Tab-separated table of C-alpha atoms in Angstrom:
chain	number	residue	atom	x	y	z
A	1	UNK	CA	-38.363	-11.542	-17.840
A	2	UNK	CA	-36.057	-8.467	-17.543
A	3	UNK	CA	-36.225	-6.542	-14.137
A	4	UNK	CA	-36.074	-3.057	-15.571
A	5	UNK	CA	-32.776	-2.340	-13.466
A	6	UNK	CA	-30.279	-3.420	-16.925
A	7	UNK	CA	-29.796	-6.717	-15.583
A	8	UNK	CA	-30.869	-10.217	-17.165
A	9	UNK	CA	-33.533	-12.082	-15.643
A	10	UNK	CA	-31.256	-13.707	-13.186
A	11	UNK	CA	-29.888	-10.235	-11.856
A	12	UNK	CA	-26.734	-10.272	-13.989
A	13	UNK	CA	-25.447	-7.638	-16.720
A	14	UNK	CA	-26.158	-9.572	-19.700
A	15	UNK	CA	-23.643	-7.939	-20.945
A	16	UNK	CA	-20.970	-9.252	-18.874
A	17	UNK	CA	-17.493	-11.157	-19.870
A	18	UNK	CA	-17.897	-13.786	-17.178
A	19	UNK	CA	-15.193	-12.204	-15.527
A	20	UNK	CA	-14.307	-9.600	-12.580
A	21	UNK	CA	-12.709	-7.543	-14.037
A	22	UNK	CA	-14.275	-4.709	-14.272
A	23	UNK	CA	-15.076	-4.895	-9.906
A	24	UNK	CA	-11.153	-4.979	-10.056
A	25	UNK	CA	-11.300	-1.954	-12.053
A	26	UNK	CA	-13.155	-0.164	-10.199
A	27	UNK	CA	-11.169	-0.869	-6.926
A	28	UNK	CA	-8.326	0.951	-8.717
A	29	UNK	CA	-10.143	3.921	-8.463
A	30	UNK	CA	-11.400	4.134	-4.966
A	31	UNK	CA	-7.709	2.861	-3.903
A	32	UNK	CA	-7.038	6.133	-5.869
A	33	UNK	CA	-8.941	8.400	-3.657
A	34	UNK	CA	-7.203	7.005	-0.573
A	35	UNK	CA	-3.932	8.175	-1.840
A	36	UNK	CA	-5.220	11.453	-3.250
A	37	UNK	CA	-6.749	12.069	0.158
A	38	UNK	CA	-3.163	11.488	1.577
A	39	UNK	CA	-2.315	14.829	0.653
A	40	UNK	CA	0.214	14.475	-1.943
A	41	UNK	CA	0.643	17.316	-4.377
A	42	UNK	CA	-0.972	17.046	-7.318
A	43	UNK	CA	1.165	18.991	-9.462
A	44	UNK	CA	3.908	16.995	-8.523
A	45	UNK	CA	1.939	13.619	-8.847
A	46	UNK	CA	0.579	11.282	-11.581
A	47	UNK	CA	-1.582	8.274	-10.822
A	48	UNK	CA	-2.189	5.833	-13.218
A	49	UNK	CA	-4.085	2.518	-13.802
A	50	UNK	CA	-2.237	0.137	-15.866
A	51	UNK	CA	-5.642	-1.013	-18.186
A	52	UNK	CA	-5.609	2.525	-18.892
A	53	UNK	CA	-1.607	3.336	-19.163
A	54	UNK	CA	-0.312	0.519	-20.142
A	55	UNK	CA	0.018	1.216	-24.182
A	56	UNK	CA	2.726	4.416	-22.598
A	57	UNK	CA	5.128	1.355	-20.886
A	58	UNK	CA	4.517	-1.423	-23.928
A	59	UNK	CA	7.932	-0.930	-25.443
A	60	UNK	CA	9.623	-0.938	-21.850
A	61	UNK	CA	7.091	-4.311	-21.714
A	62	UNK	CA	8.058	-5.802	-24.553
A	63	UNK	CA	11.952	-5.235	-23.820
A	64	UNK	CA	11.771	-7.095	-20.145
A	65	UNK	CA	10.293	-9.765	-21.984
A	66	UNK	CA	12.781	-10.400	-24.298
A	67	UNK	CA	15.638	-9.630	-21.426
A	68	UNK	CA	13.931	-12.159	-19.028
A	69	UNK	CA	13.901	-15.644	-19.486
A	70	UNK	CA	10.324	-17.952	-18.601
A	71	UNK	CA	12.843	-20.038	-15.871
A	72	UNK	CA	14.273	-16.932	-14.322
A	73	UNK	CA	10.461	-15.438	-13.371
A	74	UNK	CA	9.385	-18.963	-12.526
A	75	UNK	CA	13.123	-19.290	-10.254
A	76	UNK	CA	12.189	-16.121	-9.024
A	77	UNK	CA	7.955	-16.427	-7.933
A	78	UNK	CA	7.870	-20.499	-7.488
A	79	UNK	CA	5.636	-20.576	-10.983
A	80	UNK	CA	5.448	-24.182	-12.356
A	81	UNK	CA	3.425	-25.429	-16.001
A	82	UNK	CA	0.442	-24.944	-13.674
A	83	UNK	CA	0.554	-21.063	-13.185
A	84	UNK	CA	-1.679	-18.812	-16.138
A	85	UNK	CA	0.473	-16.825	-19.018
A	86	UNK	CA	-0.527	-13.832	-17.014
A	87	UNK	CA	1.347	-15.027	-13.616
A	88	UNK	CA	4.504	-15.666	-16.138
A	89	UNK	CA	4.077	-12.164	-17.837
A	90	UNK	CA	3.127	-9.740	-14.616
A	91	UNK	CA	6.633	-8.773	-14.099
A	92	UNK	CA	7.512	-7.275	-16.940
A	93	UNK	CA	4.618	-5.328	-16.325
A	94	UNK	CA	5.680	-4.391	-12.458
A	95	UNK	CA	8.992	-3.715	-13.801
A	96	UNK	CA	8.367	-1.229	-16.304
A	97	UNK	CA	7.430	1.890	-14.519
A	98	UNK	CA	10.961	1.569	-13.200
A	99	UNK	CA	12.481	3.105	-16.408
A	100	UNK	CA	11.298	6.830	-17.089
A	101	UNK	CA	10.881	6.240	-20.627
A	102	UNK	CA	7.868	4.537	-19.693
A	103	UNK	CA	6.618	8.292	-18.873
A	104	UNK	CA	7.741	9.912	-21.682
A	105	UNK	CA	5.368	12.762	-21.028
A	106	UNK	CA	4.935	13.239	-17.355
A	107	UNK	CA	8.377	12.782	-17.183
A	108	UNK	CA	9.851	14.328	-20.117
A	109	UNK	CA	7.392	16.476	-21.237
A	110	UNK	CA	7.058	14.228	-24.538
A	111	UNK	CA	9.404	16.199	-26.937
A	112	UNK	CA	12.967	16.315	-25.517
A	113	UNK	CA	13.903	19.564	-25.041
A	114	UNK	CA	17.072	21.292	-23.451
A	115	UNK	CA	14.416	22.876	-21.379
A	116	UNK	CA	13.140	19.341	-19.961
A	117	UNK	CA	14.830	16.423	-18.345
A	118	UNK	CA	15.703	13.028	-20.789
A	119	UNK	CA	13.133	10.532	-18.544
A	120	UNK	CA	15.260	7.679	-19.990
A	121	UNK	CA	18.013	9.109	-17.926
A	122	UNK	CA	16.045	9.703	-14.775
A	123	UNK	CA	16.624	7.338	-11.506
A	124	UNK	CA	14.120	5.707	-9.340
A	125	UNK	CA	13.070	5.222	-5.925
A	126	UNK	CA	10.298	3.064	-5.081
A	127	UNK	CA	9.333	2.871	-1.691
A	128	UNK	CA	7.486	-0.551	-1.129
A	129	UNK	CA	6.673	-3.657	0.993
A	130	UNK	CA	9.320	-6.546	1.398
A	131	UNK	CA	6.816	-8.339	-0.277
A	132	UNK	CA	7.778	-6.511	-3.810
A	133	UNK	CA	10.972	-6.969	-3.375
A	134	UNK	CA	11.263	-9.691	-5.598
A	135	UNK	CA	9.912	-8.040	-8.724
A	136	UNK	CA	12.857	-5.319	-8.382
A	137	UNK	CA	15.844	-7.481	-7.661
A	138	UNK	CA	14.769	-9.007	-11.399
A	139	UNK	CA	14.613	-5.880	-12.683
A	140	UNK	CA	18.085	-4.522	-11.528
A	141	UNK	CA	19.619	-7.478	-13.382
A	142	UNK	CA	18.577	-6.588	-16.894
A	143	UNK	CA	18.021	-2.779	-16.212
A	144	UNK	CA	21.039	-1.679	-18.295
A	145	UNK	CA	19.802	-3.288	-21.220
A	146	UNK	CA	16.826	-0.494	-21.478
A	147	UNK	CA	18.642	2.595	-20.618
A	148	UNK	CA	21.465	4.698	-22.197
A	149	UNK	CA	24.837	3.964	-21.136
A	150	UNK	CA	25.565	7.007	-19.785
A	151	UNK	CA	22.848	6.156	-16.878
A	152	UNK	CA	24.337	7.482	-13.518
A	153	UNK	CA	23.135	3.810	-12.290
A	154	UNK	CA	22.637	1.435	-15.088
A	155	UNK	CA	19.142	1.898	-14.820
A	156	UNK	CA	18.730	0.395	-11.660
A	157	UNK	CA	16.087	1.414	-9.516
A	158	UNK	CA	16.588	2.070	-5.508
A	159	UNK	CA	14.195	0.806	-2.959
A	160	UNK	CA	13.036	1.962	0.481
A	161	UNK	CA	11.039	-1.438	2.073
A	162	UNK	CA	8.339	-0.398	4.206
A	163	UNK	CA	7.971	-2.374	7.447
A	164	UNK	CA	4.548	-4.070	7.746
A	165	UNK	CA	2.800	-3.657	11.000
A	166	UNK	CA	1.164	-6.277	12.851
A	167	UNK	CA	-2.717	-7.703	12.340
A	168	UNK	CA	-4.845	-6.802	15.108
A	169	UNK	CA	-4.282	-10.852	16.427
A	170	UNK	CA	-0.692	-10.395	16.463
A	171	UNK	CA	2.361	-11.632	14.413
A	172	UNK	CA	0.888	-14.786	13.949
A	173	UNK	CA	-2.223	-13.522	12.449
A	174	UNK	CA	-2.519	-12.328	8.810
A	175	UNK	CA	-4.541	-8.947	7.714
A	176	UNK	CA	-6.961	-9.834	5.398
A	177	UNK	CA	-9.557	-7.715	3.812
A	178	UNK	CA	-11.578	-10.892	4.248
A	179	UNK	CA	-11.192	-10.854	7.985
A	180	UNK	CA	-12.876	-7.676	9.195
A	181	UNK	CA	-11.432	-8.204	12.739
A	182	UNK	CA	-7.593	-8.326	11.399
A	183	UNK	CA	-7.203	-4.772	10.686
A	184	UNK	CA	-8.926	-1.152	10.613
A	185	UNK	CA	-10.217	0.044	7.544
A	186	UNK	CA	-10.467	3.652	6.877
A	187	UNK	CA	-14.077	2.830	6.075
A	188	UNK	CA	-14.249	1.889	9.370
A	189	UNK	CA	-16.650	4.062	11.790
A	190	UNK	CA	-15.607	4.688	15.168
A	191	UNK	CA	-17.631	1.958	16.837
A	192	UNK	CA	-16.224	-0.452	14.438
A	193	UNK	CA	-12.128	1.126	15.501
A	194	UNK	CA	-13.182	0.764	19.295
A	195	UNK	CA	-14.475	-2.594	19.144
A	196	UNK	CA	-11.990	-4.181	17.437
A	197	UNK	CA	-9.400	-3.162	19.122
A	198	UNK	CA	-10.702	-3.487	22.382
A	199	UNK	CA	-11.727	-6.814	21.331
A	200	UNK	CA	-9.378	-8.282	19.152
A	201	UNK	CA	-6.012	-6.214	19.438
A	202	UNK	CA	-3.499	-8.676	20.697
A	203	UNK	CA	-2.230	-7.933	24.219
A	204	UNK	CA	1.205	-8.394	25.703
A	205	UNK	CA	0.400	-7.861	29.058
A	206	UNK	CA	-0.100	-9.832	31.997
A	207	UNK	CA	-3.061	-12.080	32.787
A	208	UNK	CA	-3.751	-9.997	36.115
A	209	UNK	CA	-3.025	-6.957	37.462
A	210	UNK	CA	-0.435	-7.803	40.341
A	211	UNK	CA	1.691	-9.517	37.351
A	212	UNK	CA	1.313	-6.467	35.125
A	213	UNK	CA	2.418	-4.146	38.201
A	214	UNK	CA	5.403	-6.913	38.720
A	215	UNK	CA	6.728	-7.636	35.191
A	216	UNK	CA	4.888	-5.072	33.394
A	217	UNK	CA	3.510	-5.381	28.824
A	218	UNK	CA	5.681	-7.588	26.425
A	219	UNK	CA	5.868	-4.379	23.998
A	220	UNK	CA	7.403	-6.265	21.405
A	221	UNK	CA	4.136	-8.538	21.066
A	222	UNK	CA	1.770	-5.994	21.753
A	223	UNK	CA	-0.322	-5.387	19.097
A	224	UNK	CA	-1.822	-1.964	20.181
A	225	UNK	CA	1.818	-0.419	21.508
A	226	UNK	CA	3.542	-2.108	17.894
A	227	UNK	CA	0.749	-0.065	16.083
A	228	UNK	CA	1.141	3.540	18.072
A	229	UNK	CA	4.884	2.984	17.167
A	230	UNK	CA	3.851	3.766	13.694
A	231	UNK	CA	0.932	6.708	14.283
A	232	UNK	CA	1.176	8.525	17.257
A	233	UNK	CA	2.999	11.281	15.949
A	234	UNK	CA	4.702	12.789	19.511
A	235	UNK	CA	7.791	10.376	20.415
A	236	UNK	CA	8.120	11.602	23.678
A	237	UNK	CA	4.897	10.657	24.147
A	238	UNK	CA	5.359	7.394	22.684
A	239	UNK	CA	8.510	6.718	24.705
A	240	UNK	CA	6.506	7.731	28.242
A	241	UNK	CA	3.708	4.936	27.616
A	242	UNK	CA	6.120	2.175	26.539
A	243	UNK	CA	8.159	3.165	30.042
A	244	UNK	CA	4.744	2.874	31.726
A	245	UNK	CA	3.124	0.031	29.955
A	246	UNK	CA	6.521	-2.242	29.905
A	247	UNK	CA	7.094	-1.496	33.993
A	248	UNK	CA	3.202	-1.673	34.856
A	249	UNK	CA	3.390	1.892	36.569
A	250	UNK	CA	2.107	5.349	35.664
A	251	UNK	CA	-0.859	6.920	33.796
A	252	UNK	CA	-0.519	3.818	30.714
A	253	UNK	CA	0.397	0.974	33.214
A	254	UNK	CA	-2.238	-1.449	31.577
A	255	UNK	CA	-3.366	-2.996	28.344
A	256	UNK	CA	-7.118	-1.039	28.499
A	257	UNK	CA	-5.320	1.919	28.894
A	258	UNK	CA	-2.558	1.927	25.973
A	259	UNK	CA	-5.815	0.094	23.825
A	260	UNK	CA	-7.760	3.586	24.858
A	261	UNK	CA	-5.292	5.869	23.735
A	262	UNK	CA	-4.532	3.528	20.526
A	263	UNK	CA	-8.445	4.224	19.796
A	264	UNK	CA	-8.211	7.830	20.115
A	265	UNK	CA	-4.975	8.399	18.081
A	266	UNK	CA	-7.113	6.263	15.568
A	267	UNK	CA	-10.347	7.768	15.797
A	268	UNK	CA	-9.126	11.214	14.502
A	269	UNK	CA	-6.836	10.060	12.026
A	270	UNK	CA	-9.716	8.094	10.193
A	271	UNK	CA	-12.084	10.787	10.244
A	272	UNK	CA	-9.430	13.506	8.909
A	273	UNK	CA	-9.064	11.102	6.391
A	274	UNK	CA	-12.618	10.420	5.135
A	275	UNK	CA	-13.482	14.116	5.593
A	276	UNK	CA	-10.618	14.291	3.209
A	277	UNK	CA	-11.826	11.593	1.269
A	278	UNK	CA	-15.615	12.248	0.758
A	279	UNK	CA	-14.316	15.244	-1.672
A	280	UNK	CA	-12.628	12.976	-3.853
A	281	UNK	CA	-14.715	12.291	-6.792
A	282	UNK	CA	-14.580	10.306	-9.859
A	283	UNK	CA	-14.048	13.628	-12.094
A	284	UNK	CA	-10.850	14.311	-9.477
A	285	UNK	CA	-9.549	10.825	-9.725
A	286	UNK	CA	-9.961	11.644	-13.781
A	287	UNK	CA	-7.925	14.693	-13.014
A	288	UNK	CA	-5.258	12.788	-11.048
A	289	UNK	CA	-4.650	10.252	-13.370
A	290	UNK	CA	-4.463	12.672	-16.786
A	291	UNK	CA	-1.327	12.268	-18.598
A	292	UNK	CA	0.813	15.381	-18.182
A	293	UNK	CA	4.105	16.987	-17.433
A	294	UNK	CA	5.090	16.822	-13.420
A	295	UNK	CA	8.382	17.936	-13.833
């Protein structure tokens, strides 16, 4: 019996592959609207999904396979006989974006003109976690085997590593998006931001408060201190409370108070960037993410 809602008896698509896929898909383009509600300038910015782009980089593909033997990506990532073709494969497809003539048109404008810049020539920044690091260190050693030889550097891309900041249980903790208590969302409302830090933000100061008076926060284990480090936007500001909170004296002397002003500094920074966010539609992500010149 069919339910009338496009699903199969037993609630499924019937016309499904069996797979995810298509969920995975689909978090591509809500990750989208997070960045496009960054504020980044969308004549100067292309976003694209690789299901979608990834006929543009197959030559640059194809070439890292051939330059990259199955020992050095399995050296490289820990893969063994167990690991899926796709595991083995991934990196050429990390790699590629790399080289600008894998954007021939956003880069180049597609035809080569005088008035337009050779992407095959082009260098590349990519500011990323440590944890990508290892994709890019492959790529430098065979990047002069898919550029001219006139690139000013071989082809080699540059990288700026982001520094992760700490779960909400500290550095031995792990943020997870299967652990709603190890990290704020920006779906997050603002009961759920005040609870869990109040909650479950790791503290580095002392068990009472003649201790915290006398020895005053650990700041380099405190969670909520670690994360205004990275958004409170006035350093004075920042530098007053971490005086305060690592002597136990003044206005931010205690862990409920630098956890109060953590919640604030979060509060409005998640709802600037939902109001931001609730205008980004589908049809803008479309918009975002249509092949064109940026140059």
């Amino acid at each position: 019996e069919n339910s009338g809602d496009g699903t199969g008896a037993n609630g499924l698509d019937p016309n499904r592959t069996g797979d995810n896929l298509d969920y995975f898909a689909n978090l591509t383009t809500e990750n989208a609207k997070d960045i496009i509600a960054c504020d980044f300038i969308p004549d100067k910015t292309f976003l694209f999904s690789d299901l979608d782009y990834v006929g543009r980089m197959y030559p640059n593909i194809v070439r890292i396979w051939k330059a990259v033997t199955v020992n050095q990506v399995n050296g490289v990532f820990g893969f063994d006989s167990s690991a899926n073709i796709g595991k083995t494969a991934f990196p050429a497809i990390q790699a590629a974006p790399s080289f600008g003539s894998s954007f021939p048109n956003v880069l180049g404008g597609g035809n080569g003109g005088s008035d337009v810049a050779n992407p095959a020539t082009l260098a590349c920044l990519i500011p990323c976690a440590i944890d990508q690091d290892p994709y890019f260190r492959l790529t430098r050693d065979i990047a002069h085997k898919l550029v001219p030889s006139h690139h000013p550097l071989q082809g080699k891309p540059s990288l700026i590593h982001s520094k992760f900041f700490p779960p909400l249980q500290g550095a031995q903790g792990k943020m997870s998006s299967s652990d709603a208590n190890s990290a704020i969302f920006l779906t997050d409302t603002f009961e759920d931001i005040e609870r869990k830090i109040k909650q479950h933000a790791f503290s580095g100061g002392q068990d009472t408060k003649k201790k915290q008076e006398e020895l005053g926060a650990n700041l380099d284990v405190d969670v909520s201190y670690q994360w205004l480090r990275f958004f409170l936007e006035d350093d004075d500001e920042l530098i007053r409370i971490g005086k305060e909170y690592g002597s136990g004296s003044g206005e931010h002397w205690s862990t409920g108070k630098v956890k109060a002003k953590l919640v604030a500094v979060l509060k409005d920074l998640v709802e600037e960037h939902q109001e931001r966010r609730n205008a980004v539609t589908d049809e803008v992500v479309k918009q975002w993410m249509t092949e064109r010149c940026i140059l």
